Amino acid sequence: MSGMKSAFSFDGIQIAFTSGQSIMQAVLDGGGYIPHLCYHPQLSVHGSCRLCMVKVGDRYLSACTTEAQNGMQVENQISELRELRLKLLEMLFAEGNHFCPSCELSGNCQLQALAYELGMTHSRFPLQYPTRKRDGSHATVFLDRDRCINCEICVRASRELDGKNVFSLSGRGSDTALQINSEDGRLGSTDLIATDSSARLCPVGALVFKQGNYAERPNERLYDTHIISETGNRRPAVVSGGYPELGE
Amino acid sequence: MAREEHKLRLATCSLAGCFGCHMSFLDIDEWLFELDKFFTFDRSPFTDIKTLENADVGLIEGGLCNQENIEVLLDFRKNCKLLVSVGACAINGGVPALRNGFPVEDCLLEVYQNGVGLQGTVIPSGKELPSLLPKVLPVHELVKVDYFLPGCPPPAEAFIELLCAIRDNRAPEIAYEHRRFD
Ligand code: SF4
Ligand code: SF4
Ligand code: FES
């Protein structure tokens, strides 16, 4: 039906979309924002973090996996979703070891930025303090699984953008953990190089560069002063080994 | 010193913390004069008062790493109408909780016997030394906490907003730029 415009309502604003686009893609293309951690526009969809949950009618749907439809009424900025997202964030914090004061990504971290925006002060879930392995075997890239949120962005980036297969997620439920696909299971034995996308798309401080950290002073980092719903999910060049952003 | 009955009584303590939150509190600088109009200090490292009774507000810095921390915290909860977890350590254990991945015995051995430059020193023990807990815990694992002030440390502006909110009998609303996990 040529000439017919497709659009849906997003918090009362009309968002145009092309057929096949997800709610997430259409909203981001239209300059809007839906909280997300496992979605990246250059990668296939994973649909695991559930932060992008929106309300359509009386149903909760993840915006990154739901195709936009003409005339849909999508709600995003409502208090019940804020509370659900807050709980998801608190679970992510409780599940790992997030000692932000010593983390290289603090101030530039998308998990922290979402927590700031939603006004999280603490986790209401019992902190797990898991014991997870770190991996410092690679010359330039360090893996701190304590901060990994299993978003699978590095897994997909390695396969889809770098043409490699460095990472995978294994295990189920709370046992899910990031694995390195090498004989000894260590990052240093893979073909990962510093310029790979997979090394610089991690939304948190789980995959960081060994050099050039803490280059910015507190109050000067991206999310110290910028709200993530206004800047979008970004990993600035300063924490990406100095390589340009692979942004949205 | 006569008690100033019309003022809210503010107590503070540092459990497994570094006193950084107390230092940041003092960064309120001349706002101390404003504070003095509405609050008076009770038990606190600022006053050196060691006992506590019927305080209005208790600010807890640091998490729980030993038996004495538990005693002090229970005393604060019992004697404070409002209890506030102040800073990363009180809220999630913070830097001291980095030891949670290791057995306590291994930590003690590393610090007192096997570490670089140590030659079989004795691990201190005795009745007067509080025993370490197996894991460092956040304050709200043990007692009900009314408000949380994140930051390592929370900026002075966050302390001011907290105290204004308590004075005005409302919940604190920390401005975006003063919300900090570091
Ligand atoms: S990854 Fe983000 S949330 Fe986790 S410790 Fe680092 S800055 Fe904090
Ligand atoms: S290392 Fe980073 S990108 Fe990879 S799964 Fe963990 S959080 Fe996601
Ligand atoms: S962004 Fe949609 S589920 Fe993670």
Short mmCIF file of C-alpha atoms and ligand atoms in Angstrom, two decimals:
data_model
loop_
_atom_site.label_atom_id
_atom_site.label_comp_id
_atom_site.label_asym_id
_atom_site.label_seq_id
_atom_site.Cartn_x
_atom_site.Cartn_y
_atom_site.Cartn_z
CA MET A 1 0.00 0.00 0.00
CA SER A 2 2.26 2.71 -1.27
CA GLY A 3 2.01 6.16 0.24
CA MET A 4 0.48 4.89 3.48
CA LYS A 5 2.46 6.05 6.47
CA SER A 6 3.02 3.68 9.36
CA ALA A 7 3.23 5.12 12.85
CA PHE A 8 2.54 4.23 16.45
CA SER A 9 2.05 6.25 19.57
CA PHE A 10 4.97 6.35 22.01
CA ASP A 11 4.04 8.07 25.26
CA GLY A 12 1.56 10.06 23.17
CA ILE A 13 4.08 11.04 20.47
CA GLN A 14 3.69 9.65 16.94
CA ILE A 15 6.70 7.59 15.85
CA ALA A 16 7.04 6.64 12.18
CA PHE A 17 8.50 3.27 11.30
CA THR A 18 9.27 1.09 8.32
CA SER A 19 7.86 -2.37 8.18
CA GLY A 20 9.89 -4.95 10.08
CA GLN A 21 11.42 -2.44 12.50
CA SER A 22 11.20 -3.17 16.20
CA ILE A 23 9.69 -0.64 18.59
CA MET A 24 13.25 -0.02 19.85
CA GLN A 25 14.70 0.69 16.40
CA ALA A 26 11.86 3.02 15.47
CA VAL A 27 12.06 4.96 18.74
CA LEU A 28 15.86 5.34 18.60
CA ASP A 29 15.68 6.35 14.91
CA GLY A 30 13.06 8.90 15.85
CA GLY A 31 15.39 10.45 18.43
CA GLY A 32 13.61 8.93 21.45
CA TYR A 33 14.97 6.59 24.10
CA ILE A 34 13.98 3.34 25.78
CA PRO A 35 16.30 2.00 28.52
CA HIS A 36 18.36 -0.94 27.28
CA LEU A 37 21.55 -2.86 28.02
CA CYS A 38 21.66 -5.89 25.71
CA TYR A 39 20.49 -4.10 22.58
CA HIS A 40 22.95 -2.55 20.13
CA PRO A 41 21.83 -1.20 16.75
CA GLN A 42 24.71 -2.82 14.86
CA LEU A 43 24.07 -6.29 16.30
CA SER A 44 21.40 -8.97 16.14
CA VAL A 45 18.85 -8.89 18.94
CA HIS A 46 19.36 -10.87 22.17
CA GLY A 47 16.32 -9.82 24.23
CA SER A 48 17.70 -10.85 27.60
CA CYS A 49 18.05 -7.83 29.90
CA ARG A 50 14.34 -6.88 29.78
CA LEU A 51 15.10 -3.26 30.64
CA CYS A 52 13.44 -2.23 27.39
CA MET A 53 10.07 -3.48 28.59
CA VAL A 54 7.27 -1.21 27.45
CA LYS A 55 3.54 -1.45 27.96
CA VAL A 56 1.29 -2.08 24.98
CA GLY A 57 -2.33 -2.23 26.03
CA ASP A 58 -2.18 -4.32 29.20
CA ARG A 59 0.86 -6.33 28.13
CA TYR A 60 4.52 -5.87 28.91
CA LEU A 61 6.68 -6.44 25.84
CA SER A 62 10.39 -6.03 25.25
CA ALA A 63 10.77 -3.20 22.77
CA CYS A 64 13.85 -4.70 21.11
CA THR A 65 12.09 -7.95 20.13
CA THR A 66 8.62 -6.61 19.31
CA GLU A 67 7.84 -5.44 15.78
CA ALA A 68 6.23 -2.05 15.54
CA GLN A 69 2.67 -2.07 14.28
CA ASN A 70 0.54 0.64 12.86
CA GLY A 71 -1.60 2.39 15.46
CA MET A 72 0.03 0.67 18.45
CA GLN A 73 -0.21 2.52 21.77
CA VAL A 74 3.16 2.16 23.49
CA GLU A 75 3.77 3.44 27.01
CA ASN A 76 7.30 3.92 28.31
CA GLN A 77 7.64 6.66 30.91
CA ILE A 78 5.16 5.37 33.47
CA SER A 79 5.70 4.73 37.14
CA GLU A 80 4.96 0.98 37.05
CA LEU A 81 7.64 0.47 34.39
CA ARG A 82 10.06 2.63 36.34
CA GLU A 83 9.57 0.39 39.37
CA LEU A 84 10.00 -2.82 37.34
CA ARG A 85 13.15 -1.50 35.66
CA LEU A 86 14.52 -0.38 38.99
CA LYS A 87 14.10 -3.91 40.32
CA LEU A 88 15.87 -5.37 37.28
CA LEU A 89 18.79 -2.99 37.82
CA GLU A 90 18.94 -3.83 41.52
CA MET A 91 19.07 -7.53 40.64
CA LEU A 92 21.94 -6.92 38.23
CA PHE A 93 23.84 -5.07 40.94
CA ALA A 94 23.10 -7.80 43.51
CA GLU A 95 24.14 -10.58 41.16
CA GLY A 96 27.66 -9.33 40.38
CA ASN A 97 30.35 -7.48 42.30
CA HIS A 98 29.94 -3.83 41.39
CA PHE A 99 32.46 -1.83 43.36
CA CYS A 100 32.06 1.33 41.32
CA PRO A 101 34.62 3.40 43.31
CA SER A 102 37.46 1.33 41.86
CA CYS A 103 35.95 0.50 38.46
CA GLU A 104 37.57 1.82 35.28
CA LEU A 105 34.19 2.48 33.69
CA SER A 106 32.62 4.39 36.55
CA GLY A 107 31.10 7.58 35.19
CA ASN A 108 31.00 6.09 31.68
CA CYS A 109 29.09 2.92 32.55
CA GLN A 110 25.66 2.32 31.06
CA LEU A 111 24.43 0.16 33.95
CA GLN A 112 25.42 2.82 36.46
CA ALA A 113 23.95 5.56 34.25
CA LEU A 114 20.56 3.83 34.13
CA ALA A 115 20.69 3.40 37.90
CA TYR A 116 21.44 7.12 38.29
CA GLU A 117 18.62 8.12 36.01
CA LEU A 118 16.07 5.88 37.74
CA GLY A 119 17.25 7.15 41.13
CA MET A 120 18.51 3.82 42.46
CA THR A 121 20.24 4.22 45.83
CA HIS A 122 20.82 0.58 46.82
CA SER A 123 19.80 -2.97 45.95
CA ARG A 124 16.81 -4.35 47.82
CA PHE A 125 17.96 -7.87 46.91
CA PRO A 126 20.54 -9.73 49.02
CA LEU A 127 23.98 -9.11 47.55
CA GLN A 128 25.43 -12.37 46.25
CA TYR A 129 29.16 -11.51 46.31
CA PRO A 130 29.87 -14.24 43.73
CA THR A 131 33.40 -15.55 43.26
CA ARG A 132 34.23 -15.19 39.58
CA LYS A 133 37.47 -15.46 37.64
CA ARG A 134 39.29 -12.49 36.22
CA ASP A 135 41.41 -12.81 33.09
CA GLY A 136 44.49 -10.64 32.64
CA SER A 137 46.20 -12.87 30.08
CA HIS A 138 45.66 -10.61 27.07
CA ALA A 139 48.22 -7.93 26.22
CA THR A 140 45.76 -5.03 26.00
CA VAL A 141 42.29 -6.17 27.12
CA PHE A 142 41.31 -7.15 30.66
CA LEU A 143 38.24 -9.21 31.54
CA ASP A 144 36.67 -8.71 34.97
CA ARG A 145 33.76 -11.14 35.18
CA ASP A 146 32.66 -9.57 38.50
CA ARG A 147 31.09 -6.80 36.47
CA CYS A 148 29.75 -8.88 33.57
CA ILE A 149 25.97 -8.69 33.14
CA ASN A 150 25.78 -11.46 30.50
CA CYS A 151 24.37 -9.08 27.92
CA GLU A 152 26.14 -11.03 25.16
CA ILE A 153 27.12 -7.89 23.29
CA CYS A 154 30.78 -8.96 23.08
CA VAL A 155 29.72 -12.42 21.88
CA ARG A 156 27.65 -11.01 19.04
CA ALA A 157 30.14 -8.24 18.21
CA SER A 158 32.93 -10.77 17.83
CA ARG A 159 30.89 -12.98 15.51
CA GLU A 160 28.95 -10.38 13.58
CA LEU A 161 31.31 -7.40 13.31
CA ASP A 162 34.79 -8.85 13.78
CA GLY A 163 34.28 -12.15 11.94
CA LYS A 164 35.77 -14.02 14.91
CA ASN A 165 34.36 -16.15 17.69
CA VAL A 166 36.17 -15.09 20.85
CA PHE A 167 33.36 -15.17 23.42
CA SER A 168 30.34 -17.27 24.35
CA LEU A 169 27.87 -17.53 27.20
CA SER A 170 27.58 -20.92 28.84
CA GLY A 171 25.46 -22.33 31.63
CA ARG A 172 21.88 -21.52 32.52
CA GLY A 173 20.08 -19.18 34.87
CA SER A 174 22.27 -17.88 37.65
CA ASP A 175 25.10 -20.14 36.46
CA THR A 176 25.36 -18.33 33.13
CA ALA A 177 28.90 -17.08 32.66
CA LEU A 178 31.06 -15.58 29.96
CA GLN A 179 33.45 -18.11 28.42
CA ILE A 180 36.48 -17.55 26.23
CA ASN A 181 36.67 -19.79 23.19
CA SER A 182 40.29 -20.88 23.36
CA GLU A 183 41.98 -24.11 24.36
CA ASP A 184 42.98 -22.89 27.79
CA GLY A 185 39.91 -20.66 28.13
CA ARG A 186 42.02 -17.54 28.40
CA LEU A 187 41.68 -14.29 26.50
CA GLY A 188 45.41 -14.12 25.74
CA SER A 189 45.18 -17.30 23.64
CA THR A 190 42.50 -15.94 21.29
CA ASP A 191 42.85 -13.87 18.12
CA LEU A 192 41.25 -10.85 19.82
CA ILE A 193 43.01 -7.57 19.00
CA ALA A 194 42.52 -4.15 20.56
CA THR A 195 40.75 -2.67 17.53
CA ASP A 196 38.04 -5.37 17.56
CA SER A 197 34.52 -4.12 18.15
CA SER A 198 33.99 -6.82 20.75
CA ALA A 199 36.70 -5.23 22.90
CA ARG A 200 35.00 -1.84 23.00
CA LEU A 201 31.25 -2.32 23.12
CA CYS A 202 30.83 -3.76 26.61
CA PRO A 203 28.22 -1.54 28.31
CA VAL A 204 29.87 -2.04 31.72
CA GLY A 205 33.42 -2.36 33.02
CA ALA A 206 33.73 -6.10 32.38
CA LEU A 207 35.90 -5.73 29.27
CA VAL A 208 38.31 -2.85 29.71
CA PHE A 209 41.59 -1.73 28.21
CA LYS A 210 44.66 -2.08 30.36
CA GLN A 211 46.05 1.32 29.40
CA GLY A 212 44.70 4.84 29.66
CA ASN A 213 42.18 4.32 32.44
CA TYR A 214 40.97 6.97 34.89
CA ALA A 215 41.94 9.63 32.34
CA GLU A 216 39.00 11.84 33.23
CA ARG A 217 38.38 13.41 36.58
CA PRO A 218 35.17 12.73 38.50
CA ASN A 219 32.47 15.19 37.39
CA GLU A 220 33.97 15.25 33.87
CA ARG A 221 32.88 11.82 32.71
CA LEU A 222 29.97 11.30 30.35
CA TYR A 223 27.23 10.22 32.75
CA ASP A 224 28.39 12.42 35.63
CA THR A 225 26.54 15.26 33.99
CA HIS A 226 24.54 13.67 31.16
CA ILE A 227 21.39 11.61 31.59
CA ILE A 228 21.53 8.42 29.54
CA SER A 229 18.07 8.93 28.06
CA GLU A 230 19.43 12.12 26.51
CA THR A 231 22.85 10.89 25.33
CA GLY A 232 21.85 7.33 24.47
CA ASN A 233 23.95 4.27 25.32
CA ARG A 234 27.51 5.27 24.57
CA ARG A 235 30.92 3.95 25.39
CA PRO A 236 33.11 7.02 24.89
CA ALA A 237 36.46 6.77 23.10
CA VAL A 238 38.25 7.56 26.37
CA VAL A 239 37.27 4.14 27.76
CA SER A 240 37.51 2.38 24.40
CA GLY A 241 41.27 2.34 24.18
CA GLY A 242 41.18 5.68 22.39
CA TYR A 243 39.50 4.16 19.34
CA PRO A 244 36.47 5.97 17.95
CA GLU A 245 33.07 5.18 19.40
CA LEU A 246 31.03 2.45 17.75
CA GLY A 247 27.97 4.31 18.86
CA GLU A 248 24.32 4.31 18.08
CA MET B 1 26.86 21.53 77.96
CA ALA B 2 23.12 22.01 78.30
CA ARG B 3 20.95 20.07 75.91
CA GLU B 4 19.25 22.13 73.25
CA GLU B 5 15.84 20.51 73.42
CA HIS B 6 14.36 22.18 70.33
CA LYS B 7 17.05 20.80 68.03
CA LEU B 8 17.10 17.43 66.28
CA ARG B 9 19.77 15.19 67.68
CA LEU B 10 22.15 13.84 65.07
CA ALA B 11 24.44 10.87 65.72
CA THR B 12 27.08 9.48 63.36
CA CYS B 13 29.50 6.58 63.35
CA SER B 14 31.97 4.82 61.10
CA LEU B 15 31.83 1.01 60.98
CA ALA B 16 33.93 -0.66 58.25
CA GLY B 17 34.59 2.66 56.56
CA CYS B 18 37.54 4.99 56.04
CA PHE B 19 36.04 8.20 57.52
CA GLY B 20 35.87 9.60 53.99
CA CYS B 21 32.11 10.05 54.35
CA HIS B 22 32.64 12.01 57.56
CA MET B 23 35.22 14.16 55.77
CA SER B 24 32.77 14.80 52.95
CA PHE B 25 30.12 15.72 55.54
CA LEU B 26 32.52 18.38 56.82
CA ASP B 27 32.79 19.70 53.25
CA ILE B 28 29.45 21.40 53.88
CA ASP B 29 31.74 24.19 55.20
CA GLU B 30 29.76 27.27 56.26
CA TRP B 31 26.50 25.33 56.00
CA LEU B 32 27.54 24.04 59.43
CA PHE B 33 26.06 27.29 60.77
CA GLU B 34 22.76 26.47 59.08
CA LEU B 35 22.93 22.94 60.44
CA ASP B 36 23.51 24.28 63.90
CA LYS B 37 20.12 26.02 63.80
CA PHE B 38 18.27 22.72 63.55
CA PHE B 39 20.61 19.95 64.67
CA THR B 40 22.84 19.21 67.56
CA PHE B 41 25.43 16.44 67.48
CA ASP B 42 24.98 13.43 69.72
CA ARG B 43 27.31 10.41 69.68
CA SER B 44 29.74 11.03 66.84
CA PRO B 45 33.46 11.15 66.09
CA PHE B 46 32.84 14.92 65.77
CA THR B 47 31.93 15.19 69.46
CA ASP B 48 33.71 12.18 70.89
CA ILE B 49 30.53 11.31 72.80
CA LYS B 50 30.62 7.52 73.17
CA THR B 51 27.09 6.65 74.23
CA LEU B 52 23.74 7.11 72.58
CA GLU B 53 20.16 7.56 73.73
CA ASN B 54 17.03 8.89 72.02
CA ALA B 55 18.65 10.44 68.97
CA ASP B 56 16.55 11.60 66.04
CA VAL B 57 18.90 10.72 63.19
CA GLY B 58 21.77 8.26 62.91
CA LEU B 59 24.16 8.37 59.97
CA ILE B 60 26.01 5.09 59.43
CA GLU B 61 29.24 5.11 57.45
CA GLY B 62 30.79 1.74 56.52
CA GLY B 63 29.49 -1.80 56.33
CA LEU B 64 29.71 -4.64 58.83
CA CYS B 65 33.05 -6.41 59.00
CA ASN B 66 33.32 -7.44 62.66
CA GLN B 67 31.34 -8.16 65.84
CA GLU B 68 31.80 -4.67 67.21
CA ASN B 69 30.26 -3.17 64.04
CA ILE B 70 27.16 -5.29 64.74
CA GLU B 71 26.94 -4.08 68.35
CA VAL B 72 27.30 -0.43 67.38
CA LEU B 73 24.77 -0.73 64.56
CA LEU B 74 22.15 -2.40 66.78
CA ASP B 75 22.69 0.35 69.35
CA PHE B 76 22.15 3.01 66.68
CA ARG B 77 19.02 1.33 65.35
CA LYS B 78 17.60 1.07 68.84
CA ASN B 79 18.30 4.68 69.69
CA CYS B 80 17.70 6.56 66.43
CA LYS B 81 14.29 7.38 64.99
CA LEU B 82 15.75 7.57 61.47
CA LEU B 83 18.72 5.58 60.28
CA VAL B 84 20.61 6.53 57.12
CA SER B 85 23.13 4.35 55.26
CA VAL B 86 25.79 6.75 54.09
CA GLY B 87 28.22 5.85 51.32
CA ALA B 88 29.16 2.84 49.19
CA CYS B 89 30.53 0.75 52.08
CA ALA B 90 27.35 1.01 54.15
CA ILE B 91 25.25 0.33 51.06
CA ASN B 92 27.10 -2.59 49.45
CA GLY B 93 30.17 -3.31 51.56
CA GLY B 94 32.37 -1.20 49.30
CA VAL B 95 36.13 -1.68 49.14
CA PRO B 96 36.29 -3.76 52.39
CA ALA B 97 33.92 -6.26 50.75
CA LEU B 98 36.60 -7.03 48.15
CA ARG B 99 37.73 -9.59 50.72
CA ASN B 100 34.43 -11.46 50.41
CA GLY B 101 35.89 -13.73 47.73
CA PHE B 102 38.47 -15.11 50.20
CA PRO B 103 38.18 -17.06 53.46
CA VAL B 104 38.91 -14.85 56.51
CA GLU B 105 41.81 -17.12 57.54
CA ASP B 106 43.52 -16.56 54.18
CA CYS B 107 43.15 -12.78 54.56
CA LEU B 108 44.70 -12.86 58.05
CA LEU B 109 47.54 -15.10 56.91
CA GLU B 110 48.26 -12.82 53.97
CA VAL B 111 48.25 -9.66 56.10
CA TYR B 112 50.16 -10.97 59.13
CA GLN B 113 52.26 -13.90 57.98
CA ASN B 114 52.73 -14.57 54.29
CA GLY B 115 52.65 -11.09 52.76
CA VAL B 116 55.72 -9.43 51.26
CA GLY B 117 58.29 -8.51 53.92
CA LEU B 118 56.57 -10.41 56.74
CA GLN B 119 58.43 -13.08 58.66
CA GLY B 120 55.99 -15.28 60.50
CA THR B 121 54.47 -12.52 62.60
CA VAL B 122 51.75 -13.67 64.97
CA ILE B 123 48.12 -13.12 63.98
CA PRO B 124 46.75 -10.78 66.67
CA SER B 125 44.01 -12.24 68.79
CA GLY B 126 42.51 -11.62 72.18
CA LYS B 127 39.29 -10.78 73.94
CA GLU B 128 39.59 -7.05 73.30
CA LEU B 129 39.85 -7.54 69.53
CA PRO B 130 36.50 -7.91 67.77
CA SER B 131 36.38 -11.04 65.61
CA LEU B 132 35.95 -10.66 61.86
CA LEU B 133 32.72 -11.73 60.16
CA PRO B 134 33.03 -14.32 57.36
CA LYS B 135 31.82 -11.69 54.87
CA VAL B 136 31.54 -7.91 54.94
CA LEU B 137 27.84 -7.04 54.78
CA PRO B 138 25.82 -3.94 53.95
CA VAL B 139 24.02 -2.24 56.85
CA HIS B 140 20.50 -3.05 55.58
CA GLU B 141 21.24 -6.80 55.75
CA LEU B 142 21.00 -6.49 59.54
CA VAL B 143 18.64 -3.61 60.36
CA LYS B 144 15.93 -1.53 58.75
CA VAL B 145 17.39 1.52 57.03
CA ASP B 146 15.22 4.55 56.34
CA TYR B 147 17.29 6.43 53.77
CA PHE B 148 20.31 5.68 51.60
CA LEU B 149 22.89 8.23 50.53
CA PRO B 150 25.07 6.67 47.81
CA GLY B 151 28.55 7.87 46.90
CA CYS B 152 32.16 7.17 47.72
CA PRO B 153 31.84 9.53 49.42
CA PRO B 154 28.47 11.20 48.89
CA PRO B 155 29.13 14.84 47.94
CA ALA B 156 28.56 17.56 50.54
CA GLU B 157 25.49 18.74 48.60
CA ALA B 158 23.92 15.31 49.13
CA PHE B 159 24.43 15.62 52.91
CA ILE B 160 22.83 19.07 52.84
CA GLU B 161 19.80 17.79 50.90
CA LEU B 162 19.47 14.83 53.29
CA LEU B 163 19.52 17.03 56.37
CA CYS B 164 17.16 19.61 54.85
CA ALA B 165 14.72 16.83 53.96
CA ILE B 166 14.85 15.42 57.49
CA ARG B 167 14.42 18.90 58.97
CA ASP B 168 11.39 19.47 56.67
CA ASN B 169 9.96 16.01 57.33
CA ARG B 170 10.10 14.81 53.72
CA ALA B 171 12.04 12.18 51.75
CA PRO B 172 15.38 13.38 50.33
CA GLU B 173 15.62 13.99 46.60
CA ILE B 174 19.22 13.99 45.49
CA ALA B 175 19.84 16.02 42.31
CA TYR B 176 21.17 14.03 39.33
CA GLU B 177 24.70 15.46 39.48
CA HIS B 178 24.97 14.52 43.17
CA ARG B 179 23.92 10.90 42.66
CA ARG B 180 27.16 8.96 42.85
CA PHE B 181 28.23 5.35 43.20
CA ASP B 182 31.86 6.46 43.32
S1 SF4 C 1 30.57 -1.97 35.69
FE1 SF4 C 1 29.44 -0.08 36.08
S2 SF4 C 1 28.05 -0.58 37.76
FE2 SF4 C 1 29.64 -2.17 37.69
S3 SF4 C 1 31.26 -1.49 39.09
FE3 SF4 C 1 31.80 -0.69 37.06
S4 SF4 C 1 30.90 1.37 37.03
FE4 SF4 C 1 29.91 0.27 38.70
S1 SF4 C 2 31.77 -8.89 28.99
FE1 SF4 C 2 30.52 -7.04 28.74
S2 SF4 C 2 29.68 -7.22 26.65
FE2 SF4 C 2 30.40 -9.26 27.25
S3 SF4 C 2 28.58 -10.28 28.12
FE3 SF4 C 2 29.73 -9.37 29.83
S4 SF4 C 2 28.78 -7.35 30.12
FE4 SF4 C 2 28.14 -8.07 28.10
S1 FES C 3 17.37 -4.25 25.37
FE1 FES C 3 15.58 -5.42 25.02
S2 FES C 3 15.84 -7.09 26.35
FE2 FES C 3 17.74 -6.02 26.61
#
